Each structure stands twice: as structure tokens, then as C-alpha cells.
Short mmCIF file of C-alpha atoms in Angstrom, two decimals:
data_model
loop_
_atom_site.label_atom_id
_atom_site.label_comp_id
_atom_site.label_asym_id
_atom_site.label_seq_id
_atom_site.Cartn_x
_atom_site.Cartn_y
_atom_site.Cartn_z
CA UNK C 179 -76.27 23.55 102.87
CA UNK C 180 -72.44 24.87 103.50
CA UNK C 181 -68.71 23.89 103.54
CA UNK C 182 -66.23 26.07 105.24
CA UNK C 183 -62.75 25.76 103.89
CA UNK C 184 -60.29 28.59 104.35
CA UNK C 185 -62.80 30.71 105.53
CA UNK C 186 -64.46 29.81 102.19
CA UNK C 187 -68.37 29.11 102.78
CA UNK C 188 -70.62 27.76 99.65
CA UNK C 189 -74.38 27.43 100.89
CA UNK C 190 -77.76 28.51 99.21
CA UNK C 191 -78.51 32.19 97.65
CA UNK C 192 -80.95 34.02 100.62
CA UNK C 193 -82.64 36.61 99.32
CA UNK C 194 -83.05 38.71 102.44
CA UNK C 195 -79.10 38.88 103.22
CA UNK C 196 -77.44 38.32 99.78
CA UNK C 197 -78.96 40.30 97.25
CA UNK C 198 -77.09 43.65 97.77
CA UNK C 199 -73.81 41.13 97.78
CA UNK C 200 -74.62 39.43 94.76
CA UNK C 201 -75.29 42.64 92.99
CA UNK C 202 -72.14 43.69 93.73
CA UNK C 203 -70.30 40.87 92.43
CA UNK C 204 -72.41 41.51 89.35
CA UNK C 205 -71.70 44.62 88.62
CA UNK C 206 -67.97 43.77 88.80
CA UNK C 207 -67.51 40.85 86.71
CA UNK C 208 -67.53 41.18 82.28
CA UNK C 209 -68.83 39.01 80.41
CA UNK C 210 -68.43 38.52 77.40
CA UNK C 211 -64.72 37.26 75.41
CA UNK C 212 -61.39 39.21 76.39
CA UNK C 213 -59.65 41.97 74.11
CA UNK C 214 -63.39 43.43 73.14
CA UNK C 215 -65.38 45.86 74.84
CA UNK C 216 -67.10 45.24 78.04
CA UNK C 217 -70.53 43.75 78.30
CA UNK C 218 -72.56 44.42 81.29
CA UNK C 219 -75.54 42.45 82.85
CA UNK C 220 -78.13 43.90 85.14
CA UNK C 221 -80.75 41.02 85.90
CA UNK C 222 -83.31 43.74 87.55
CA UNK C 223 -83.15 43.40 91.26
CA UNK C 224 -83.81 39.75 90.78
CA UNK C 225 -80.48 37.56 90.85
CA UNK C 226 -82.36 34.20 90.16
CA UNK C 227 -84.68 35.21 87.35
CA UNK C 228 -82.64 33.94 85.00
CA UNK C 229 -83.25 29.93 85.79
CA UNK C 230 -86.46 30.78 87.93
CA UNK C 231 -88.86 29.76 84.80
CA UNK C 232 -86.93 25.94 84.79
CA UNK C 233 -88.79 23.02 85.85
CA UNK C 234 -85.92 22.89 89.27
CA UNK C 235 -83.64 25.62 89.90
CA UNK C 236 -80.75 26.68 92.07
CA UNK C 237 -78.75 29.47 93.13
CA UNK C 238 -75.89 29.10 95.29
CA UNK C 239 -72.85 31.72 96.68
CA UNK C 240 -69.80 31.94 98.17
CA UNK C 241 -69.10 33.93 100.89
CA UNK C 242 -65.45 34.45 102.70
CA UNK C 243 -63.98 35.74 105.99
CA UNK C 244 -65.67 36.94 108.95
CA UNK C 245 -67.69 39.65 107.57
CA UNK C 246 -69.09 36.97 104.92
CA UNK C 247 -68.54 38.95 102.34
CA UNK C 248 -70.09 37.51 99.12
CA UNK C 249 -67.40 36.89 96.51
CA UNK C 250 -69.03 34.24 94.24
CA UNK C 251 -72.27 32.92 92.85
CA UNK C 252 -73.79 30.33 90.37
CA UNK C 253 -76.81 29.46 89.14
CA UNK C 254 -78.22 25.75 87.92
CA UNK C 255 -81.68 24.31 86.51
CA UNK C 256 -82.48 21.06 85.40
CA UNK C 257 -84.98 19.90 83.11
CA UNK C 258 -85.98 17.03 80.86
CA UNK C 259 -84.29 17.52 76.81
CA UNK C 260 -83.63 15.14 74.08
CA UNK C 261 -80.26 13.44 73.72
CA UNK C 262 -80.32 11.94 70.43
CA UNK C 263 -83.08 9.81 68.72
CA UNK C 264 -84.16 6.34 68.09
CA UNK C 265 -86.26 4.26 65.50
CA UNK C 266 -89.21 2.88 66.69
CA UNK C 267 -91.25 0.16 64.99
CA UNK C 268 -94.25 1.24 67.34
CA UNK C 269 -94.01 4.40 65.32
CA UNK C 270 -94.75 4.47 62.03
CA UNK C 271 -95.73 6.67 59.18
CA UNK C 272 -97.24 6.59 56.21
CA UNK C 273 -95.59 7.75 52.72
CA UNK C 274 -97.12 7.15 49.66
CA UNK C 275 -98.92 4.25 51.16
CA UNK C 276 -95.83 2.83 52.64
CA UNK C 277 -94.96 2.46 55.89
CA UNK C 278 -91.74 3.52 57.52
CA UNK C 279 -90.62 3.57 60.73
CA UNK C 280 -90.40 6.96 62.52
CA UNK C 281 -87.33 8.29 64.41
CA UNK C 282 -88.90 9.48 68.22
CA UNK C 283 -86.69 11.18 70.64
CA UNK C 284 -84.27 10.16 73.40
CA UNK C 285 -84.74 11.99 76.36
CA UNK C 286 -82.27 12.64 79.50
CA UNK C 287 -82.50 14.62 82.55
CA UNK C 288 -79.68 17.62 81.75
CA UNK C 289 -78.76 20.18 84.25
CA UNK C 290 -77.18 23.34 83.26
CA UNK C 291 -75.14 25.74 84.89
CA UNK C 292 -75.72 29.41 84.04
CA UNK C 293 -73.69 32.78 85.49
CA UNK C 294 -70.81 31.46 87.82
CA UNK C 295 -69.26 34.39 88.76
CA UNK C 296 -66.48 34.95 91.22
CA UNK C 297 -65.32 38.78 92.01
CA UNK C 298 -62.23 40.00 90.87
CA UNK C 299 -60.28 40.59 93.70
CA UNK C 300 -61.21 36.93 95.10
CA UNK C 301 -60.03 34.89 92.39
CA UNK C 302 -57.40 32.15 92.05
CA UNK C 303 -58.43 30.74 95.50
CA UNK C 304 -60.25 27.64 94.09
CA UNK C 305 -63.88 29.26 94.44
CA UNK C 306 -65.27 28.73 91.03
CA UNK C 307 -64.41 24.96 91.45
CA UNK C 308 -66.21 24.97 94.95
CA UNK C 309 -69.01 26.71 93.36
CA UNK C 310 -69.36 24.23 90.23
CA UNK C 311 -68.79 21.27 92.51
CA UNK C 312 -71.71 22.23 95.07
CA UNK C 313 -73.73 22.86 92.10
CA UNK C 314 -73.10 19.42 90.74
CA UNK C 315 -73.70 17.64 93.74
CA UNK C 316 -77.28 18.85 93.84
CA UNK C 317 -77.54 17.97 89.92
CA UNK C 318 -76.96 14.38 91.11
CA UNK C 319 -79.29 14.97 94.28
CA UNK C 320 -81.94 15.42 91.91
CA UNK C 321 -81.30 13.00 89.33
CA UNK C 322 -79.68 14.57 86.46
CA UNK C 323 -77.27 12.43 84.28
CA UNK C 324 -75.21 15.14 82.25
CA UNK C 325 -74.62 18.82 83.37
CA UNK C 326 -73.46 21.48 80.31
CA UNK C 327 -72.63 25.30 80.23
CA UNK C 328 -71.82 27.71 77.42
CA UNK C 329 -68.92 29.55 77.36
CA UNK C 330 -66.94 32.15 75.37
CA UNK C 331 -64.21 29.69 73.16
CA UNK C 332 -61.68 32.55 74.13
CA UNK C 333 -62.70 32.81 77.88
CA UNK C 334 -59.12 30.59 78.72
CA UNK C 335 -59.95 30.47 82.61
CA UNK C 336 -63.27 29.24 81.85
CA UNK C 337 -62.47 26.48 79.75
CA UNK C 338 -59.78 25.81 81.93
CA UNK C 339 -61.74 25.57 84.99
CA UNK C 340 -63.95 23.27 83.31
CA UNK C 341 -62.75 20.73 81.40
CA UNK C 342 -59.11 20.28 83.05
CA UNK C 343 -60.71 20.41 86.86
CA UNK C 344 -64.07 19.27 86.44
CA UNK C 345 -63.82 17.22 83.79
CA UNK C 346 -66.35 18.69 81.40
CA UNK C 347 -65.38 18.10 77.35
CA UNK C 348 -66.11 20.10 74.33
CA UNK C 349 -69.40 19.67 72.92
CA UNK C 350 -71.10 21.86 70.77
CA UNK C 351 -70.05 25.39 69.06
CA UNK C 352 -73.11 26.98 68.24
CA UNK C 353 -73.12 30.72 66.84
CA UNK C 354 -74.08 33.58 68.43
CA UNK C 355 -75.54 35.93 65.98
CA UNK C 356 -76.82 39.76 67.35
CA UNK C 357 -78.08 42.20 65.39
CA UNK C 358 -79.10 45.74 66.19
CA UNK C 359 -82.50 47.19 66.40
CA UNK C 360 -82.69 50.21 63.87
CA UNK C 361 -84.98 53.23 64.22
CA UNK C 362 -86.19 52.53 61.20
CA UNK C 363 -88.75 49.36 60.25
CA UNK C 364 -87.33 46.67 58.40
CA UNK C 365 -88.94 46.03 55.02
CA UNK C 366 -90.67 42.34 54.93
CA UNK C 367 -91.32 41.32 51.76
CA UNK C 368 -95.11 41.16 50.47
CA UNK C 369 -94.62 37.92 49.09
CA UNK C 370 -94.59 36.10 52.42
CA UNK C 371 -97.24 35.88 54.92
CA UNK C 372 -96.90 35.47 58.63
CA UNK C 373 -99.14 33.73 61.07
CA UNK C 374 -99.24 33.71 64.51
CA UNK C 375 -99.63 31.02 66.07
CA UNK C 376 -101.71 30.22 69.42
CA UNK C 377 -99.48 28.07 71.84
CA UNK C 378 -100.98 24.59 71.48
CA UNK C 379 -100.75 24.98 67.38
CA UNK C 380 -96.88 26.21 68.09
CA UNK C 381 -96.52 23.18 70.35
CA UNK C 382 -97.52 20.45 67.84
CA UNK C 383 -95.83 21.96 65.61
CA UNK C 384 -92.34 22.14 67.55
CA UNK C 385 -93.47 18.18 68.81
CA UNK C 386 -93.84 17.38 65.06
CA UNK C 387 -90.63 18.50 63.28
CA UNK C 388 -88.15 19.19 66.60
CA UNK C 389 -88.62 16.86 69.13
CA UNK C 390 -85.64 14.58 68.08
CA UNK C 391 -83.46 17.72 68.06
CA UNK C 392 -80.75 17.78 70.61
CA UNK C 393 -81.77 19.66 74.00
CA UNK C 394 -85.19 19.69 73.04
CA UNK C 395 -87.09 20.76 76.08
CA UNK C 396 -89.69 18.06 76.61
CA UNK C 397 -91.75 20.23 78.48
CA UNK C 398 -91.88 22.84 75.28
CA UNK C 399 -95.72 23.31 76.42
CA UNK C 400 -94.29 25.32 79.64
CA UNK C 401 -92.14 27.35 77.15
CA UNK C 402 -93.99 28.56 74.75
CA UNK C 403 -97.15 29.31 77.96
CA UNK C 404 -94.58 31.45 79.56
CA UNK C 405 -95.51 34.82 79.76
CA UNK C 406 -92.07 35.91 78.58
CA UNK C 407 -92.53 34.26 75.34
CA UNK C 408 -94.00 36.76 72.69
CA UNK C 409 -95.32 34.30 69.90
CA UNK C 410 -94.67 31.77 67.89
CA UNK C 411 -94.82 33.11 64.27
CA UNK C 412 -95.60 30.86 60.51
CA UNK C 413 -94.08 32.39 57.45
CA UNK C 414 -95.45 31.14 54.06
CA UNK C 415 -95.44 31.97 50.75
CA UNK C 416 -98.37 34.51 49.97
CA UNK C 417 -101.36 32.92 48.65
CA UNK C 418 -100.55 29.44 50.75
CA UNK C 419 -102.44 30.96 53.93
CA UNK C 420 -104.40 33.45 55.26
CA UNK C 421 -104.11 34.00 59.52
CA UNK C 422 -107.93 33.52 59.10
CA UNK C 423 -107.40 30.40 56.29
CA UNK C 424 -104.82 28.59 58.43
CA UNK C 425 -106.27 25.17 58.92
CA UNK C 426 -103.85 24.23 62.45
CA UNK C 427 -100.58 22.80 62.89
CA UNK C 428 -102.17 19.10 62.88
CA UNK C 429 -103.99 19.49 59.40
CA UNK C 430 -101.23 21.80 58.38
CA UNK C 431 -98.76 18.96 58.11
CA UNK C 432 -101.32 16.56 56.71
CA UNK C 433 -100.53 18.91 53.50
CA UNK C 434 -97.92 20.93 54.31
CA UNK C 435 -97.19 23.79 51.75
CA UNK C 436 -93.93 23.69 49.68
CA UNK C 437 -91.96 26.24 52.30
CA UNK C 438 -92.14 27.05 55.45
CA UNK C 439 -89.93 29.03 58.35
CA UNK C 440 -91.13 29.19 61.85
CA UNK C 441 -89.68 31.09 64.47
CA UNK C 442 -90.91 32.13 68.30
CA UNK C 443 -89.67 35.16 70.48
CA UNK C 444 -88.50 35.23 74.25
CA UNK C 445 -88.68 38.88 75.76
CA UNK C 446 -85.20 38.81 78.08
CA UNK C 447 -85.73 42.44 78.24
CA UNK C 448 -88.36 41.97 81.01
CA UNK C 449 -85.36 39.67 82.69
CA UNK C 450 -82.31 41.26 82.43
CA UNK C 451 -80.49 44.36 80.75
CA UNK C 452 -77.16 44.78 79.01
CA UNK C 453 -74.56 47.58 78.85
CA UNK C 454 -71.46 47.39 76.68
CA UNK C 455 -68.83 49.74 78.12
CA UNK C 456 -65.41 50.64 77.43
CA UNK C 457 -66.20 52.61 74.00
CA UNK C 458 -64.24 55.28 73.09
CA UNK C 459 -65.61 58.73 72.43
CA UNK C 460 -65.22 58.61 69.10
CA UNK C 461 -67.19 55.17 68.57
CA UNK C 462 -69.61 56.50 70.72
CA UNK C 463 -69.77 59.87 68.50
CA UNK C 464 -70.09 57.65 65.63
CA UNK C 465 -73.01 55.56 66.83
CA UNK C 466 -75.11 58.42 68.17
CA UNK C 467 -74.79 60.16 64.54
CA UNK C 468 -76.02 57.29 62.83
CA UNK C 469 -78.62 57.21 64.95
CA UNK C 470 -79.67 60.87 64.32
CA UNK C 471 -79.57 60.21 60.53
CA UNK C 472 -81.51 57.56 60.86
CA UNK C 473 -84.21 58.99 62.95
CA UNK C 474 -84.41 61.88 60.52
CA UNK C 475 -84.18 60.29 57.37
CA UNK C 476 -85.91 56.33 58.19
CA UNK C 477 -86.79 55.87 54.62
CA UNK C 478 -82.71 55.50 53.93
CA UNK C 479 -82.87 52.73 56.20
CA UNK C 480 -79.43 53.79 57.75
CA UNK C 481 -77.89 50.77 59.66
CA UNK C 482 -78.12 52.89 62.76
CA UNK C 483 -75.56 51.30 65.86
CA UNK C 484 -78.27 51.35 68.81
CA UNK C 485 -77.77 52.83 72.02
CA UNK C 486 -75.64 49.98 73.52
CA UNK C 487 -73.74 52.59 75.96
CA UNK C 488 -76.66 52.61 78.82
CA UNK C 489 -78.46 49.44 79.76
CA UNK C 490 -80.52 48.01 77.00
CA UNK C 491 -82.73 44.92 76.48
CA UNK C 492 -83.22 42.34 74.08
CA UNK C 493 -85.46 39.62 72.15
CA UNK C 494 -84.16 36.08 71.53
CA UNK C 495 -85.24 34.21 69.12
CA UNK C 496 -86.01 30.93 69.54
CA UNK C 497 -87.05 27.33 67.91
CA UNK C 498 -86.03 28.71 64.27
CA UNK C 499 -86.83 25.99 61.72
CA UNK C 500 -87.92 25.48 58.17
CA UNK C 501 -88.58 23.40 55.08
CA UNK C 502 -88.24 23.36 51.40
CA UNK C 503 -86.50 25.92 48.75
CA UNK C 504 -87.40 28.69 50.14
CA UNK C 505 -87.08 28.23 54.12
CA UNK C 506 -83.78 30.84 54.15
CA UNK C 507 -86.16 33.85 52.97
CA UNK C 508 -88.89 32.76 54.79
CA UNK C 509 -86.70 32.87 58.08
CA UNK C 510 -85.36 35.82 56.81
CA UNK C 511 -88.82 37.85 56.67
CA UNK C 512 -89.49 36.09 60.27
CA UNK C 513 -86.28 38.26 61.56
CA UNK C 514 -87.49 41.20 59.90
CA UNK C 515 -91.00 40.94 61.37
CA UNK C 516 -89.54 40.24 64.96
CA UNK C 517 -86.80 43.31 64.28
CA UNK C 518 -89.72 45.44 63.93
CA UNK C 519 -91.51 44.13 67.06
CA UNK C 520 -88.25 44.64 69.03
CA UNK C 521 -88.53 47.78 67.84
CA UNK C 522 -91.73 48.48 69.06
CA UNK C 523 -90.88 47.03 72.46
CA UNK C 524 -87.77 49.34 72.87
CA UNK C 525 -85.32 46.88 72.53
CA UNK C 526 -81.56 47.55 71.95
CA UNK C 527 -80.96 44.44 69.89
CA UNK C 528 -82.49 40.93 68.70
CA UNK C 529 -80.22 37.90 69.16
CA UNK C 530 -79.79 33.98 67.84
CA UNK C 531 -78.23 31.42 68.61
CA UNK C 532 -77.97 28.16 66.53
CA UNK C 533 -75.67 25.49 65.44
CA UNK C 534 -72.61 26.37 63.17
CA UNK C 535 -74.05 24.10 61.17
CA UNK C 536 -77.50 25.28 60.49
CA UNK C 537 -78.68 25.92 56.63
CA UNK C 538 -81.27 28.34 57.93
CA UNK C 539 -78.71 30.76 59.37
CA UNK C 540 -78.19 32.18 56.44
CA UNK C 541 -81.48 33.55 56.87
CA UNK C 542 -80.38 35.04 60.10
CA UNK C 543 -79.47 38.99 59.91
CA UNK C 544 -76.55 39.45 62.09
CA UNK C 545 -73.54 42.01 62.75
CA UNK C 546 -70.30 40.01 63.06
CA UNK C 547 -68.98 42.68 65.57
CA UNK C 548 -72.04 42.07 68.21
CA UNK C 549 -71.95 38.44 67.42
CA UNK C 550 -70.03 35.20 68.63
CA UNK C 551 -69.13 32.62 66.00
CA UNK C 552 -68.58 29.62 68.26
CA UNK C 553 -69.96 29.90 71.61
CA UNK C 554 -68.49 26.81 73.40
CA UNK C 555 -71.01 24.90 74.84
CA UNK C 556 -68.90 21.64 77.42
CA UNK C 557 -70.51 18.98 78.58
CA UNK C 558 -69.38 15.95 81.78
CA UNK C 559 -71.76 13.03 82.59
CA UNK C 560 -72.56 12.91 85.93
CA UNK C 561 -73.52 9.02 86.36
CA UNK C 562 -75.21 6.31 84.76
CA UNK C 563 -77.56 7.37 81.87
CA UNK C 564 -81.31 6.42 83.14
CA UNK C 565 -82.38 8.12 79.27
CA UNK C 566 -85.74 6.46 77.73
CA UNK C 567 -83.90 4.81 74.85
CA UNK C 568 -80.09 4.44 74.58
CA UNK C 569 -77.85 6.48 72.67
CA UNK C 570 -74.75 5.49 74.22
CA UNK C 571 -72.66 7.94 76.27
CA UNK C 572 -73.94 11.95 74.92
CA UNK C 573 -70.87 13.12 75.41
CA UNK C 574 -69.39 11.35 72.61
CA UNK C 575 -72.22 11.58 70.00
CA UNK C 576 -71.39 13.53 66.44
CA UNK C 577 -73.26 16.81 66.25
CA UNK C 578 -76.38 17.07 63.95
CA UNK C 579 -77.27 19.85 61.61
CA UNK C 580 -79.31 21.58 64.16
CA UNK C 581 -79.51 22.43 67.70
CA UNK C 582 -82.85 23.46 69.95
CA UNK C 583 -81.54 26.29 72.63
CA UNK C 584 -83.87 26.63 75.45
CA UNK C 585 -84.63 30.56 75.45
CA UNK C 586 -84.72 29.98 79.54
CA UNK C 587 -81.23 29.39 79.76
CA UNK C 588 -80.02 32.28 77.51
#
């Protein structure tokens, strides 16, 4: 699997004989937008782990000249999400001893493409586009009928590369929101409970109330089974369960209570690490004496700036959703109990993403100086759309209150 062009080579990652390359190309490339500091990704000696848990998975590189020095890379997965929704008169409900019909999902087979990197020094020679171009000739190998990426919205040479040479369009600007992990436990109010759930209660619920949300995974069930996924966690209202009382997700929504918030955690810590760099002494200074303040004093609950200036790991959440009045503080307390898990595990920082238009993500903790306010996500059909319904062409579809992010491809 290679092209030679200009001494310009694009064939399949090997483990054996590319590793130390791709690391190096790694270590060299930011991510993260331009004009802030420096963000770092180490993906622990495994340069595929990333897409690895996805149904089908790719890496590819680029290599150049006659020592085949490794210069680029990419990664892609595909998998099996909903594209919009449908009503169904096979599908019905019952309200109030009325029938009405029930919206079920459309699904499509999306590909996504994940870390293209290209090293400094070899840029401007056309190898990103060889890289995304390879990559979406296997997405149509193997079926898929849209590809999309995120992006930084400031990250000009991205955005460039993809929608004015490969024809990708603006899709989706969903927020990034980060917030540290303190040394101190975060307070979660005694008013709310929170449940646990066991993975087949998490998937019916997820099937129940998110299936019709765009990209949801239809193989959820492999998700939430992973090993790197933590837990799905409940929050109710004290008094409306018990972990011992809770009846299951399927008699759960026979009655469901009032409000609800639901939640599940992906551990990217065992996956990859981070490092921001670039900090000056004095920030540094700053961070390391809140830090010592807050270790000696926890009860003040000093919002302590993490060590983010050596590698560090971090918890995503994941599949955040609610109901009724008071789904924001419910969601809330769910952050706060993950936070303190986070803590527990060692992690540098806990991080979200949703849609910019989400009601629940005002429940979401954040620090607007870790965080992203519109990641760009782009999206390019790649042929005819073989989806089990019709929703027209994706690309062109309005964007819904809410957004399902696959924690795989984070």
C-alpha cells in the first residue's frame, strides 16, 4: 500500500520500523490553537492506541528521500453512528393511552480522521493532502459514506487543507470545556444521589434517550464494555433512589423520576499523556504556589492550577444527558463526583466536549483558559449515502441541540 511521488512514499504504519520515526514526528508537532501555549501529546509507546478500540482502524505515514525518513502520519477508524432521525409508524409509544409515533435513528457508516501530523521542517510539500487522500481512499475501500475531523477554528492551515483541497465543509462547533483537577475534593451536594450503573443498564439507557443523537455510536455496547471506560454514573434527587433501590434502566423509564443527569467516564490517561509547555517562570511560580496552599489548607478549596508542566493525564467525560428542572445541578454533582475520581486516579485534568448548544453545559465546570469554545468539527461525503433511512445529504442538515462524541476518538 504506497505511492512514490517526489521521493514522497505514503504506505501503512509498521510497527517494527516506524515507531521510533513516528515518535519523533510527535514530539515535534503542537497541538493545540496558535498564539497560546504549547500542548504536548505522548500516546505511550503506542502510536495507534488512539483509534485501536474502533470497530476498523488505520494508521498510515509518510516517509521521504532515501533514508525514508518518516515525516508524516495519520490515523482513521470507521464505525457505524446516527445521522439524523426518522418517524416510524412501526414504532410507536404510548402516552396517556395515546399512541404516537416514535422518532428511531438514521444510521451511516462515518469514518474519521484523527492526528495527521506532518513534521515541521517537511511541510508545504503537499504531504498532509497525500496523507488525507490515502486515508480516504481506504474510507471508501471499506464502505464509509462521510469522513469528519475536528479541528482547532484558529488552526488556518488546517482548515485550509481541508475544506479548500479536500473539499470537507464546516459542520459542527462543539465546545471544548477542561477543567483542572484540584488537590482538594470537590463538595457534591447531599441532596443528590449517584448510581452506578452496570453496562447493560447504561446501554438501555443511552439506546433509550440518545440513539437519535447525531454520531451516536451504534455499537455503544462495545463502548461502554471497554475497559477504558470507568462507569456510567445516575444522579437523582435524594430520596428518588437508593444504588440498592434502583429498579434498572428498563423499569426506570417506565416511571422515570422528575430529574435526572447521567454521565459516563473514559480513562485517556491509560492512552495518552499531555504536557503544556512554553510557560513562563512566573506562571509556573504561580501555579506551583497554589498548589502548595492548597495541599496545606484543602478545606479552602483553593482553585489550585495542576501540574500541567510535565506530562499529565486525563478523564473525558462522555454521553452527558439529562431531564427535567433540575438536570443542570444534577450534571453538575456528576462533574464533581468524577473530579474527585480523577483525583483519585492522578489525573491532571477532566475534560468535555459537547455542542455549543447544549442546555446541560451549564452544568459543566470548566476554566475558559484550558478550554476551546468552538472546536471545528468538517465534514465531505465520500459517495452515495447507503444510510438505513434517508435524511438527505448530512452535510447539509441544521445542527440539533445536542451532540454524542465518541470518547474513542477524543
Amino acid at each position: 500500500m504506497g505511492e512514490e511521488n517526489h521521493e514522497i512514499v505514503v504506505r501503512e504504519f509498521d510497527r517494527k520500523k516506524d515507531l521510533l520515526g513516528v515518535e519523533d514526528v510527535e514530539r515535534r508537532c503542537e497541538v493545540g490553537p496558535s498564539g497560546k501555549l504549547s500542548l504536548f501529546t505522548d500516546l505511550l509507546g503506542d502510536p495507534i492506541c488512539r483509534v485501536r478500540n474502533s470497530p476498523a482502524f488505520i494508521m498510515l505515514v509518510a516517509e521521504i528521500g532515501e533514508q525514508k525518513e518518516i515525516v508524516g502520519m495519520i490515523r482513521g477508524c470507521i464505525k457505524t453512528a446516527t445521522c439524523g432521525k426518522k418517524l416510524s409508524r412501526n414504532a410507536k409509544i404510548s402516552n396517556n393511552n395515546n399512541e404516537l409515533i416514535k422518532p428511531v435513528p438514521v444510521y451511516t457508516k462515518v469514518a474519521y480522521i484523527l492526528g495527521l501530523r506532518v513534521s515541521p521542517p517537511s511541510r508545504r510539500l503537499g504531504i498532509g493532502l497525500k496523507l488525507v487522500r490515502r486515508m480516504e481512499e481506504w474510507f471508501r475501500d471499506n464502505g464509509a459514506e462521510y469522513s469528519y475531523l475536528a479541528t482547532e477554528n484558529d488552526n488556518l492551515a488546517s482548515v485550509k487543507l481541508f475544506t479548500d483541497k479536500c473539499g470537507y465543509s464546516k459542520f459542527r462547533t462543539p465546545s471544548i470545556l477542561v477543567n483542572p483537577v484540584f488537590a482538594h475534593r470537590v463538595p457534591v451536594s447531599d441532596q443528590v444521589t449517584v448510581i452506578q450503573l452496570c453496562p447493560s443498564d447504561a446501554e438501555i439507557l443511552y439506546r433509550r434517550r440518545f440513539s437519535t443523537t447525531e454520531f451516536f455510536p451504534r455499537d455503544i455496547d462495545s463502548v461502554l464494555n471497554n475497559k477504558l471506560s470507568l462507569g456510567t454514573f445516575l444522579a437523582v434527587p435524594r430520596g428518588t433512589y437508593t444504588t440498592e433501590s434502583f429498579p434498572g434502566s428498563e423499569l426506570f423509564f417506565s416511571d422515570p423520576c422528575e430529574s435526572w443527569a447521567v454521565l459516563s467516564i473514559w480513562n485517556c490517561k491509560d492512552v495518552f499523556t499531555l504536557e503544556v509547555r512554553g510557560a513562563s517562570l512566573a506562571k509556573r511560580a504561580l501555579a506551583k504556589t497554589t498548589r502548595i496552599v492548597d495541599r496545606a489548607f484543602p478545606w479552602l478549596q483553593v482553585p489550585s492550577v495542576p501540574e500541567l508542566f510535565k506530562p499529565f493525564g486525563l478523564h473525558f467525560l462522555y454521553g452527558i444527558g439529562g431531564e427535567g428542572t433540575r438536570a443542570v445541578k444534577l450534571v453538575k454533582a456528576l462533574c464533581g463526583y468524577a473530579h474527585n475520581l480523577a483525583k483519585a486516579r492522578g489525573c491532571g485534568v477532566v475534560a468535555a466536549e459537547v455542542s455549543s448548544r447544549e442546555p446541560l453545559r451549564l452544568g459543566i465546570p470548566h476554566w475558559k483558559k484550558l478550554s476551546c469554545a468552538e472546536d471545528l468539527w468538517c465534514i465531505k461525503r465520500l459517495g452515495e449515502d447507503y444510510s438505513d433511512g434517508s435524511v438527505g445529504d448530512w452535510t447539509k442538515s441544521p445542527p440539533g441541540l445536542s451532540i454524542f462524541v465518541d470518547p474513542r476518538e477524543f
